[in-house]
Each structure stands twice: as C-alpha cells, then as structure tokens.
C-alpha cells in the first residue's frame, strides 16, 4: 500500500469483519425488551429497602472503578507499543468495550448468571421478563441484596476486563476486524459459560466448590487463555526473533504512560475485589481492600528484587507487571485469606511473573506480558486458595473448605486444580477454533507493509502522533507560519520512523 499526499493510506477494509461479526446478533430471537422490576418494586413498597439502596450504591461505585481499568489497559498498552501503533489502542478499547456491553446485556449475562443447568444459564435474556431479578439466584432484594441492574452492570465490567486481557497480547500486528468478531463470541459464549461454571451455579461450583472470590480464573485466566490461543495462530511481530531464533527486544515508546496505566489498574482493583462482596453492610470490604493492597505491594518487590538479582538493574516493566501479577494473584483469595497471607501470595506472584515473561518470550511474542501477569499469576492465585484459605472465611462464604495450611487436607487444593484445568481447556478450545476460522476466512494479521507502516495509518488513516510521522511541510499548525522552508512532496515510504 502507498501513502497519499497528506500522509493518509488506503484503509484496510476491516469493516467487513465488523459486519460479519455483528451478523451474529441477528440470530438472537426478538424478545420483549422490558427493564427489570426495580423501579416498580420501589414504587409499590414506598421505596427500596435501605439495605438494597446502600449496597447497590456501593456496587455502582465499585463497578465504575472497574470500568476505569479500561483506561489503565489503554495507557499500559500504549506505553508498551511503538509510536506508530498508539491510536489504534484507543479505538480497540472503545469498540471492544461497547460490543461487550451490548452482547453481555443481550445474552451473556443470562448465560453466566441466569437460572439454568450445570453447563449454562437459560433465563434472564435482555434483563427481560415479569420479574427480571427472579431469574438470577445471586440476588434477593427482599433479603437486602443489590438490584438486578447493579449485578448486571458490575459483572459487565468483569467481562470487559477479561476481554481487554485477550487483546494486550496481540498488539501491533492484528487486523482490527478480528477484535470485532472474537469480541462477540467471547462476550456471548466463551466468558459467560466459564463464569457460569464457577460463579453461576455450574458444575465446578456444585461438584468441586471452586473458590474464586473475584476472578483469578474467571476473569484473568480466561482472558489470558484467549490471548494464548490467538498468539499461536497470529505469530510474532516482524523483527521480534532473529535468524538464530533468539528474541530481540522491541521497546515500548513511553514507560511513564505504562506506569500510569499500572497505577490506574491498581486503583481499579479496589472496585474489583472489595466490590465482589456484592454488598457494603457485612463489613467485609475494608479487610479485602487491605489484603488487595498488601499483595500488590509484595508483587512489585518480588519482581523488582528478582530482576535486580538477575540483571543488577531496576526493571521498570517488571516492576509494573509485578504489581499486576500480585493483584491478579490475590483476586481469587482476597475474600478467603487472612491479611498475613496476602504478602506471601503477592510476592510469589511477582516472582512467577518474572520467570514467566523471560521463559515465554523465548517462544511467543507477548508485548505486554499478559500471559504471565494474568495467566500464570491467575493460576497461582486460584491454587493459592487451596493452601491459604482460612477456616473462618471458608465457613463465612459457604464455599469449599479450608486450605492445606489450615486443614491439613489436600481436598480444596485438588478442587482448585480441577477448576484451573477445566477453565483453561474449555476457553482454549473455543478460542483456538474461533481464531482458526477467522484466520481461514477474514485473516488475522495485517500485511507486512501495513505492519511496517504502523496500524494507526494502515487501519485508521491517521496517526496517534502526527507530528512524528507526517512530513513537516504538511503539519499545518504545528509550527509558526512561514517558518518551514519550501520542500518537495514527500516520497512514499514504508520505512519505520523511530518513535
């Protein structure tokens, strides 16, 4: 493809992928799209019970914090990308979040949390029906829980985070239309079924009592597994591996933005874990907030310390991924472990992230380290429940039993392992099949020329940093009038410009 005067490039017709993906929604039968009965209930009873109002407000705040994590993912991925691939991240975040919102409302939420069977939920589509809240066993307004709208809104944010994890692995070479197609499948089928198995009364919950308080497996491992399936078919960025097969560093262009992204994600986790109590009045959330922070801090120290031992340098990227690894690691145990266990879990997660990134990078190009920070740390966090879950919190939550260090029994450790394996196999199989079909029909990655030019211009027809890539004579408004000397028209090139 060639540049036109003005710096634009013929846009790849990813709209074909969007159209193909959105056709999936046409298969959904028409239903009565009534809202839940929250307002009607409040009017008939003279107002919602005070407990429901307070708990729902708490969950709304928690959900907004989790939604803000999308900004964290955006900054983190932009920081780890080269300057020619930064604008596409914003388009990706906005489009994928929007697809998840519509699809999860239509079918995903019902599949995940609606009353159903051991495999999938079968009620509550579009939040419709005479009594929408009655289709979801997780809530009971009469007993002071949250409204069905707040349960949906909160769980939507979790689904969107899991989807964002998938795409962090594919930066700088994937077609934009792939996001659209897979996001529909993920939000409608893959994530909801995995969530139903553990959180919605499915077979892993009923037969194995899997402990995953806020989603080390349900959110983070599922997302990382989808990314792993994509990478096996997508391949590495051009230039990542030399002729000898050894990996070469492709530095991100802005580590301060990466650090800002990590801090936003850290902040968002105080909605992620404490909000998973689904209420404020039982007094659980303050302890969970402390547990969450302790693990994150220990994750940073574990990753930084190990990298310093290895390289005698303080690695910025590993410091950030150590924080994320600690947070992912404590996500499942946050409601099950005592405060003393949190730094241990977080520290181990930070160490796992370092070894995982270094090992995976030899074979698979994961630009942000998501397979380690979300995948391996998610596995560790889920397994950690089988070791550190305290007797009092297992009894309070009414899920499973105490971990090995309290009970001396391997039962919960075994159950946690079953949950990890089952979730990984299911998500990998469906994700790999989906990406394989996409590759054979629409295609997964852009052309070599488009990759060299950058996804900002090849997929979107504009640059995230125009002053770096558009020839100076054409940058109207970026320098004082008349300061630029006349210049010949720029020659077409696909040569990469350093970011």
Coordinates of C-alpha atoms in Angstrom, one line a residue:
X1 CA 0.0 0.0 0.0
X2 CA 1.1 3.5 -0.7
X3 CA 0.9 6.8 1.2
X4 CA -1.1 9.5 -0.4
X5 CA -0.3 13.2 -0.1
X6 CA -1.3 14.3 3.3
X7 CA 0.0 11.2 5.0
X8 CA -3.0 9.0 4.6
X9 CA -3.0 5.4 3.5
X10 CA -5.7 3.3 1.9
X11 CA -7.6 1.9 4.8
X12 CA -7.8 -1.8 5.3
X13 CA -11.4 -2.8 4.9
X14 CA -11.8 -4.1 8.4
X15 CA -15.4 -3.1 8.2
X16 CA -16.0 -6.4 6.5
X17 CA -15.0 -8.1 9.8
X18 CA -17.3 -5.8 11.8
X19 CA -20.2 -6.6 9.5
X20 CA -19.6 -10.3 9.7
X21 CA -19.3 -10.2 13.5
X22 CA -22.4 -8.1 14.1
X23 CA -24.5 -10.5 12.0
X24 CA -24.3 -12.9 14.9
X25 CA -26.7 -10.6 16.8
X26 CA -29.3 -11.1 14.1
X27 CA -29.6 -14.7 15.2
X28 CA -31.0 -13.6 18.6
X29 CA -34.8 -14.0 18.6
X30 CA -36.9 -10.9 19.2
X31 CA -37.9 -10.6 22.8
X32 CA -39.9 -8.2 24.9
X33 CA -37.1 -5.9 26.0
X34 CA -38.5 -4.8 29.3
X35 CA -36.3 -3.4 32.0
X36 CA -36.0 -5.1 35.4
X37 CA -38.7 -4.5 38.0
X38 CA -36.6 -2.4 40.3
X39 CA -38.5 0.9 39.9
X40 CA -41.9 -0.8 40.0
X41 CA -40.9 -2.6 43.2
X42 CA -39.6 0.7 44.8
X43 CA -42.9 2.4 43.9
X44 CA -45.1 -0.3 45.2
X45 CA -43.2 -0.6 48.5
X46 CA -42.7 3.1 49.1
X47 CA -39.0 2.9 48.2
X48 CA -36.3 0.3 48.0
X49 CA -35.2 -1.2 51.4
X50 CA -32.4 0.9 52.8
X51 CA -30.0 -2.0 52.7
X52 CA -30.7 -2.5 49.0
X53 CA -30.1 1.1 48.2
X54 CA -26.8 1.3 50.2
X55 CA -25.5 -2.0 48.8
X56 CA -26.4 -1.0 45.2
X57 CA -24.7 2.3 45.6
X58 CA -21.6 0.6 46.8
X59 CA -21.6 -1.7 43.9
X60 CA -22.2 1.1 41.4
X61 CA -19.0 2.8 42.8
X62 CA -17.1 -0.4 42.6
X63 CA -18.3 -1.0 39.0
X64 CA -17.1 2.5 38.0
X65 CA -13.7 1.8 39.4
X66 CA -13.5 -1.5 37.4
X67 CA -14.6 0.4 34.3
X68 CA -11.8 2.9 34.9
X69 CA -9.4 0.0 34.5
X70 CA -10.1 0.2 30.7
X71 CA -8.2 3.5 30.8
X72 CA -5.4 1.6 32.7
X73 CA -5.2 -1.0 30.0
X74 CA -5.1 1.7 27.3
X75 CA -2.2 3.5 28.9
X76 CA -0.3 0.3 29.6
X77 CA -0.7 -0.9 26.1
X78 CA 0.1 2.4 24.5
X79 CA 3.3 2.7 26.6
X80 CA 4.4 -0.8 25.6
X81 CA 3.7 -0.1 21.9
X82 CA 5.7 1.8 19.4
X83 CA 4.6 5.3 18.4
X84 CA 3.1 4.1 15.1
X85 CA 0.6 1.9 16.9
X86 CA -0.8 4.0 19.7
X87 CA -4.0 5.4 18.3
X88 CA -5.4 2.0 17.4
X89 CA -5.3 1.1 21.1
X90 CA -7.9 3.7 21.8
X91 CA -10.2 2.6 19.0
X92 CA -9.8 -1.0 20.2
X93 CA -10.7 -0.2 23.8
X94 CA -13.7 1.8 22.9
X95 CA -15.1 -0.6 20.3
X96 CA -14.5 -3.8 22.3
X97 CA -16.0 -2.3 25.5
X98 CA -19.1 -1.2 23.5
X99 CA -19.5 -4.6 21.9
X100 CA -19.2 -6.3 25.3
X101 CA -21.8 -4.0 26.8
X102 CA -24.4 -4.8 24.1
X103 CA -23.7 -8.5 23.8
X104 CA -23.5 -9.2 27.5
X105 CA -26.8 -7.4 28.1
X106 CA -28.5 -9.4 25.3
X107 CA -27.3 -13.0 26.1
X108 CA -24.0 -13.1 28.0
X109 CA -25.4 -12.1 31.5
X110 CA -28.2 -14.7 31.2
X111 CA -25.8 -17.4 30.2
X112 CA -23.5 -16.6 33.0
X113 CA -25.8 -15.9 36.0
X114 CA -29.3 -16.8 34.9
X115 CA -31.0 -19.8 36.4
X116 CA -30.2 -22.8 34.2
X117 CA -28.3 -26.1 34.4
X118 CA -24.9 -27.4 35.1
X119 CA -23.5 -26.0 31.9
X120 CA -25.2 -22.7 31.1
X121 CA -27.8 -20.2 32.3
X122 CA -31.1 -20.3 30.4
X123 CA -33.1 -17.3 31.8
X124 CA -32.9 -13.5 32.1
X125 CA -32.1 -12.6 28.5
X126 CA -32.1 -8.8 27.9
X127 CA -32.9 -8.4 31.6
X128 CA -36.5 -9.0 30.4
X129 CA -39.5 -10.6 32.0
X130 CA -42.2 -10.0 34.5
X131 CA -39.6 -10.4 37.3
X132 CA -36.1 -10.0 35.9
X133 CA -34.4 -10.3 39.3
X134 CA -36.2 -13.6 39.8
X135 CA -34.1 -15.1 37.0
X136 CA -30.8 -14.6 38.9
X137 CA -30.2 -16.6 42.0
X138 CA -27.4 -14.4 43.2
X139 CA -29.7 -11.6 44.3
X140 CA -32.7 -11.4 46.5
X141 CA -34.0 -7.8 47.0
X142 CA -36.2 -8.9 49.9
X143 CA -33.1 -10.0 51.8
X144 CA -31.3 -6.8 51.3
X145 CA -29.0 -7.7 48.3
X146 CA -28.4 -5.5 45.3
X147 CA -30.8 -4.8 42.3
X148 CA -30.5 -6.9 39.2
X149 CA -29.4 -3.8 37.2
X150 CA -26.4 -3.4 39.5
X151 CA -25.5 -7.1 39.3
X152 CA -25.5 -6.8 35.5
X153 CA -23.5 -3.6 35.4
X154 CA -20.9 -4.9 37.8
X155 CA -20.5 -8.2 36.1
X156 CA -20.3 -6.5 32.7
X157 CA -17.2 -4.7 33.8
X158 CA -15.6 -8.0 34.7
X159 CA -16.4 -9.4 31.3
X160 CA -14.9 -6.3 29.6
X161 CA -11.7 -6.6 31.7
X162 CA -11.3 -10.2 30.7
X163 CA -11.8 -9.3 27.0
X164 CA -9.2 -6.5 27.3
X165 CA -6.6 -9.0 28.6
X166 CA -7.0 -11.1 25.4
X167 CA -6.0 -8.2 23.1
X168 CA -3.0 -7.0 25.1
X169 CA -1.1 -10.0 23.7
X170 CA -1.9 -9.2 20.0
X171 CA -0.6 -5.6 19.8
X172 CA 0.9 -4.1 16.6
X173 CA 0.0 -6.8 14.0
X174 CA -3.6 -7.9 14.3
X175 CA -6.4 -6.8 12.0
X176 CA -9.0 -4.6 13.6
X177 CA -11.9 -6.6 12.4
X178 CA -10.6 -9.6 14.4
X179 CA -11.4 -7.7 17.5
X180 CA -15.0 -7.3 16.5
X181 CA -15.6 -10.9 15.5
X182 CA -14.0 -12.5 18.5
X183 CA -15.4 -10.0 21.0
X184 CA -18.9 -11.0 20.0
X185 CA -18.1 -14.7 20.5
X186 CA -16.2 -14.0 23.8
X187 CA -18.9 -11.8 25.4
X188 CA -21.8 -14.1 24.2
X189 CA -20.4 -17.6 24.8
X190 CA -16.9 -18.1 26.0
X191 CA -16.7 -15.8 29.0
X192 CA -20.3 -16.4 30.2
X193 CA -20.1 -20.2 30.2
X194 CA -16.8 -20.1 32.0
X195 CA -18.3 -17.7 34.6
X196 CA -21.4 -19.8 34.9
X197 CA -19.4 -22.9 35.8
X198 CA -17.7 -21.2 38.8
X199 CA -19.9 -18.2 39.8
X200 CA -23.3 -19.0 38.3
X201 CA -24.0 -22.4 40.0
X202 CA -22.5 -24.5 37.3
X203 CA -20.7 -27.9 37.6
X204 CA -17.4 -26.6 39.0
X205 CA -19.3 -24.7 41.7
X206 CA -21.7 -27.5 42.6
X207 CA -19.3 -30.5 42.4
X208 CA -16.0 -29.0 43.3
X209 CA -16.8 -25.9 45.3
X210 CA -14.2 -23.8 43.5
X211 CA -13.0 -20.8 45.5
X212 CA -12.5 -17.8 43.2
X213 CA -13.7 -14.7 45.0
X214 CA -13.1 -12.1 42.3
X215 CA -11.8 -13.8 39.3
X216 CA -8.2 -15.0 39.2
X217 CA -9.6 -17.8 36.9
X218 CA -12.9 -16.5 35.8
X219 CA -11.6 -13.1 34.6
X220 CA -7.8 -13.3 34.3
X221 CA -7.0 -16.8 33.3
X222 CA -9.9 -16.9 30.8
X223 CA -8.7 -13.7 29.2
X224 CA -5.0 -14.8 29.1
X225 CA -6.1 -18.2 27.7
X226 CA -7.9 -16.5 24.8
X227 CA -4.8 -14.4 24.2
X228 CA -2.6 -17.5 24.2
X229 CA -4.9 -19.2 21.6
X230 CA -4.7 -16.0 19.4
X231 CA -0.9 -15.9 19.6
X232 CA -0.4 -19.4 18.5
X233 CA -2.1 -18.6 15.2
X234 CA -1.1 -14.9 14.9
X235 CA 2.6 -15.2 15.1
X236 CA 5.2 -12.7 16.3
X237 CA 5.8 -9.1 15.3
X238 CA 8.2 -8.6 12.4
X239 CA 11.7 -8.5 13.7
X240 CA 11.0 -9.9 17.1
X241 CA 13.1 -13.0 16.5
X242 CA 16.5 -13.0 14.8
X243 CA 17.7 -15.5 12.2
X244 CA 19.1 -17.6 15.1
X245 CA 15.6 -17.7 16.7
X246 CA 16.6 -15.7 19.7
X247 CA 14.2 -13.0 20.8
X248 CA 15.0 -9.3 20.4
X249 CA 13.6 -6.5 22.5
X250 CA 11.1 -4.2 20.8
X251 CA 10.9 -1.4 23.4
X252 CA 7.7 0.4 24.1
X253 CA 7.8 4.1 23.3
X254 CA 6.6 5.6 26.6
X255 CA 7.3 4.0 30.0
X256 CA 5.7 6.9 32.0
X257 CA 2.4 6.1 30.3
X258 CA 2.9 2.4 31.1
X259 CA 3.4 3.3 34.8
X260 CA 0.3 5.5 34.8
X261 CA -1.6 2.6 33.4
X262 CA -0.4 0.3 36.1
X263 CA -1.4 2.7 38.8
X264 CA -4.9 3.1 37.3
X265 CA -5.3 -0.7 37.3
X266 CA -4.1 -0.8 40.9
X267 CA -6.7 1.7 41.8
X268 CA -9.4 -0.1 39.9
X269 CA -8.7 -3.3 41.8
X270 CA -10.3 -1.7 44.9
X271 CA -13.5 -1.9 43.0
X272 CA -12.7 -5.4 41.6
X273 CA -12.0 -7.2 44.9
X274 CA -13.9 -5.3 47.6
X275 CA -16.9 -5.0 45.2
X276 CA -17.1 -8.7 44.9
X277 CA -18.7 -8.9 48.3
X278 CA -21.8 -7.6 46.4
X279 CA -22.6 -5.5 49.5
X280 CA -21.2 -3.0 51.9
X281 CA -23.1 -3.8 55.1
X282 CA -21.5 -7.0 56.2
X283 CA -18.1 -5.3 56.9
X284 CA -16.1 -7.4 54.6
X285 CA -14.8 -4.9 52.1
X286 CA -12.3 -3.0 54.3
X287 CA -10.3 -6.1 55.1
X288 CA -10.4 -7.2 51.4
X289 CA -9.1 -3.8 50.4
X290 CA -6.1 -4.1 52.7
X291 CA -5.5 -7.7 51.5
X292 CA -5.5 -6.5 47.9
X293 CA -3.1 -3.7 48.5
X294 CA -0.6 -5.8 50.5
X295 CA -0.4 -8.4 47.7
X296 CA 0.1 -5.7 45.0
X297 CA 3.0 -4.1 47.0
X298 CA 4.6 -7.5 47.6
X299 CA 4.3 -8.3 43.9
X300 CA 6.3 -5.2 43.0
X301 CA 9.0 -6.1 45.5
X302 CA 9.2 -9.7 44.4
X303 CA 9.5 -8.8 40.7
X304 CA 11.9 -5.9 41.2
X305 CA 14.1 -7.9 43.6
X306 CA 14.4 -10.9 41.3
X307 CA 15.2 -8.8 38.3
X308 CA 17.9 -6.9 40.3
X309 CA 19.4 -10.2 41.2
X310 CA 19.5 -11.3 37.6
X311 CA 20.5 -8.0 35.9
X312 CA 21.6 -5.6 38.6
X313 CA 19.0 -3.2 37.3
X314 CA 15.6 -2.0 38.4
X315 CA 13.5 -3.1 35.5
X316 CA 10.5 -0.7 35.0
X317 CA 8.4 -3.1 33.0
X318 CA 8.9 -5.9 35.5
X319 CA 8.0 -3.5 38.4
X320 CA 4.7 -2.8 36.8
X321 CA 3.9 -6.3 35.8
X322 CA 4.9 -7.4 39.3
X323 CA 2.2 -5.2 40.7
X324 CA -0.3 -6.6 38.2
X325 CA 0.8 -10.1 39.0
X326 CA 0.3 -9.5 42.7
X327 CA -3.1 -8.1 42.1
X328 CA -4.1 -11.0 39.8
X329 CA -2.7 -13.5 42.3
X330 CA -4.8 -12.1 45.2
X331 CA -8.0 -11.8 43.2
X332 CA -9.3 -15.3 43.9
X333 CA -8.1 -15.5 47.5
X334 CA -9.0 -11.9 48.5
X335 CA -12.2 -13.0 50.2
X336 CA -10.8 -16.2 51.6
X337 CA -7.4 -15.5 53.2
X338 CA -6.2 -13.6 56.3
X339 CA -4.1 -10.5 55.9
X340 CA -0.8 -12.2 56.8
X341 CA -1.1 -14.5 53.7
X342 CA -1.6 -11.6 51.2
X343 CA 2.1 -10.5 51.0
X344 CA 3.2 -14.1 50.5
X345 CA 0.7 -14.7 47.7
X346 CA 1.6 -11.4 46.1
X347 CA 5.4 -11.9 46.4
X348 CA 5.2 -15.3 44.8
X349 CA 3.1 -13.9 42.0
X350 CA 5.7 -11.3 41.3
X351 CA 8.4 -13.9 41.1
X352 CA 6.2 -16.1 38.8
X353 CA 5.7 -13.1 36.5
X354 CA 9.4 -12.6 36.0
X355 CA 10.2 -16.2 35.3
X356 CA 7.1 -16.5 33.1
X357 CA 7.9 -13.4 31.0
X358 CA 11.5 -14.5 30.4
X359 CA 10.5 -18.0 29.5
X360 CA 7.6 -17.2 27.3
X361 CA 9.4 -14.5 25.4
X362 CA 11.8 -17.2 24.0
X363 CA 9.0 -18.7 22.0
X364 CA 5.9 -16.4 21.9
X365 CA 5.7 -12.7 21.3
X366 CA 3.6 -11.3 24.1
X367 CA 4.3 -7.5 24.0
X368 CA 2.8 -6.7 27.4
X369 CA 3.5 -9.9 29.4
X370 CA -0.2 -10.7 29.8
X371 CA 0.3 -14.5 29.6
X372 CA 2.4 -14.3 32.7
X373 CA 0.8 -11.4 34.6
X374 CA -2.8 -12.6 34.0
X375 CA -2.4 -16.2 33.0
X376 CA 0.3 -17.7 35.3
X377 CA -0.5 -15.4 38.2
X378 CA -4.2 -16.2 37.7
X379 CA -3.3 -19.9 38.0
X380 CA -1.2 -19.3 41.1
X381 CA -4.0 -17.2 42.7
X382 CA -6.6 -19.9 42.2
X383 CA -4.2 -22.6 43.5
X384 CA -3.3 -20.4 46.5
X385 CA -6.8 -20.7 47.8
X386 CA -6.2 -24.4 48.2
X387 CA -3.2 -23.5 50.5
X388 CA -4.2 -20.4 52.4
X389 CA -8.0 -20.3 52.7
X390 CA -8.8 -19.8 56.4
X391 CA -11.3 -21.9 58.2
X392 CA -13.4 -18.9 59.3
X393 CA -13.6 -17.4 55.8
X394 CA -14.4 -20.7 54.1
X395 CA -17.3 -21.1 56.5
X396 CA -18.4 -17.5 56.1
X397 CA -18.5 -17.6 52.3
X398 CA -20.1 -21.1 52.4
X399 CA -17.8 -22.3 49.5
X400 CA -15.4 -25.2 49.9
X401 CA -13.3 -25.8 52.9
X402 CA -10.1 -24.5 54.5
X403 CA -6.8 -24.8 52.6
X404 CA -4.0 -27.2 53.3
X405 CA -2.2 -25.0 55.8
X406 CA -5.3 -24.8 58.0
X407 CA -7.0 -28.2 57.5
X408 CA -4.1 -30.4 56.6
X409 CA -6.3 -31.7 53.8
X410 CA -5.5 -31.6 50.0
X411 CA -9.2 -31.6 49.1
X412 CA -9.5 -27.9 48.3
X413 CA -6.1 -27.8 46.6
X414 CA -7.3 -30.6 44.3
X415 CA -10.6 -28.9 43.6
X416 CA -8.8 -25.7 42.7
X417 CA -6.6 -27.5 40.3
X418 CA -9.6 -29.1 38.6
X419 CA -11.1 -25.7 38.2
X420 CA -8.0 -24.2 36.6
X421 CA -7.6 -27.1 34.2
X422 CA -11.3 -27.2 33.2
X423 CA -11.4 -23.4 32.6
X424 CA -8.2 -23.5 30.5
X425 CA -9.2 -26.4 28.3
X426 CA -12.7 -25.0 27.6
X427 CA -11.6 -21.5 26.8
X428 CA -8.6 -22.5 24.8
X429 CA -10.6 -25.0 22.7
X430 CA -13.3 -22.5 21.8
X431 CA -10.9 -19.6 21.3
X432 CA -8.5 -21.5 19.1
X433 CA -11.4 -22.7 17.0
X434 CA -12.7 -19.2 16.7
X435 CA -9.4 -17.7 15.7
X436 CA -8.7 -20.6 13.3
X437 CA -12.0 -19.8 11.5
X438 CA -11.2 -16.1 11.4
X439 CA -7.7 -16.8 10.0
X440 CA -9.1 -19.0 7.2
X441 CA -11.8 -16.6 6.2
X442 CA -11.1 -13.0 7.2
X443 CA -7.5 -13.2 8.2
X444 CA -5.8 -12.5 11.5
X445 CA -2.9 -10.1 10.7
X446 CA -2.2 -7.1 8.6
X447 CA 0.2 -7.3 5.7
X448 CA 3.9 -6.9 6.2
X449 CA 3.8 -3.4 4.6
X450 CA 0.9 -2.3 6.8
X451 CA 2.8 -3.6 9.9
X452 CA 5.9 -1.7 9.0
X453 CA 3.9 1.5 8.4
X454 CA 2.0 1.1 11.6
X455 CA -1.6 0.2 12.5
X456 CA -2.5 3.8 13.1
X457 CA -2.2 4.8 9.5
X458 CA -2.9 1.5 7.9
X459 CA -6.1 0.6 9.8
X460 CA -7.4 4.1 10.8
X461 CA -6.0 6.5 8.2
X462 CA -4.4 8.8 10.9
X463 CA -1.5 8.9 13.3
X464 CA -1.6 8.9 17.0
X465 CA 1.4 11.2 17.0
X466 CA 1.1 13.1 13.7
X467 CA 4.0 15.4 14.4
X468 CA 6.3 12.4 14.5
X469 CA 5.2 10.8 11.2
X470 CA 3.7 13.4 8.9
X471 CA 6.3 15.4 6.9
X472 CA 6.9 18.9 8.4
X473 CA 5.6 20.9 5.4
X474 CA 2.2 19.2 5.8
X475 CA 1.9 19.8 9.5
X476 CA -0.3 22.9 9.3
X477 CA -0.5 24.5 12.8
X478 CA 2.4 22.6 14.3
X479 CA 5.0 25.4 13.7
X480 CA 4.9 29.2 13.3
X481 CA 3.6 30.2 9.9
X482 CA 6.3 30.7 7.3
X483 CA 9.0 29.0 9.4
X484 CA 9.2 26.0 7.2
X485 CA 11.2 26.2 4.0
X486 CA 9.6 25.0 0.8
X487 CA 10.1 21.4 0.3
X488 CA 9.4 18.8 -2.4
X489 CA 6.5 16.4 -2.0
X490 CA 7.4 13.6 0.4
X491 CA 8.4 10.3 -1.2
X492 CA 6.2 7.3 -0.4
X493 CA 7.9 5.0 2.1
X494 CA 7.1 2.2 4.5
X495 CA 10.3 2.6 6.4
X496 CA 9.7 2.6 10.2
X497 CA 10.2 6.0 11.8
X498 CA 11.6 5.7 15.3
X499 CA 9.0 6.6 17.9

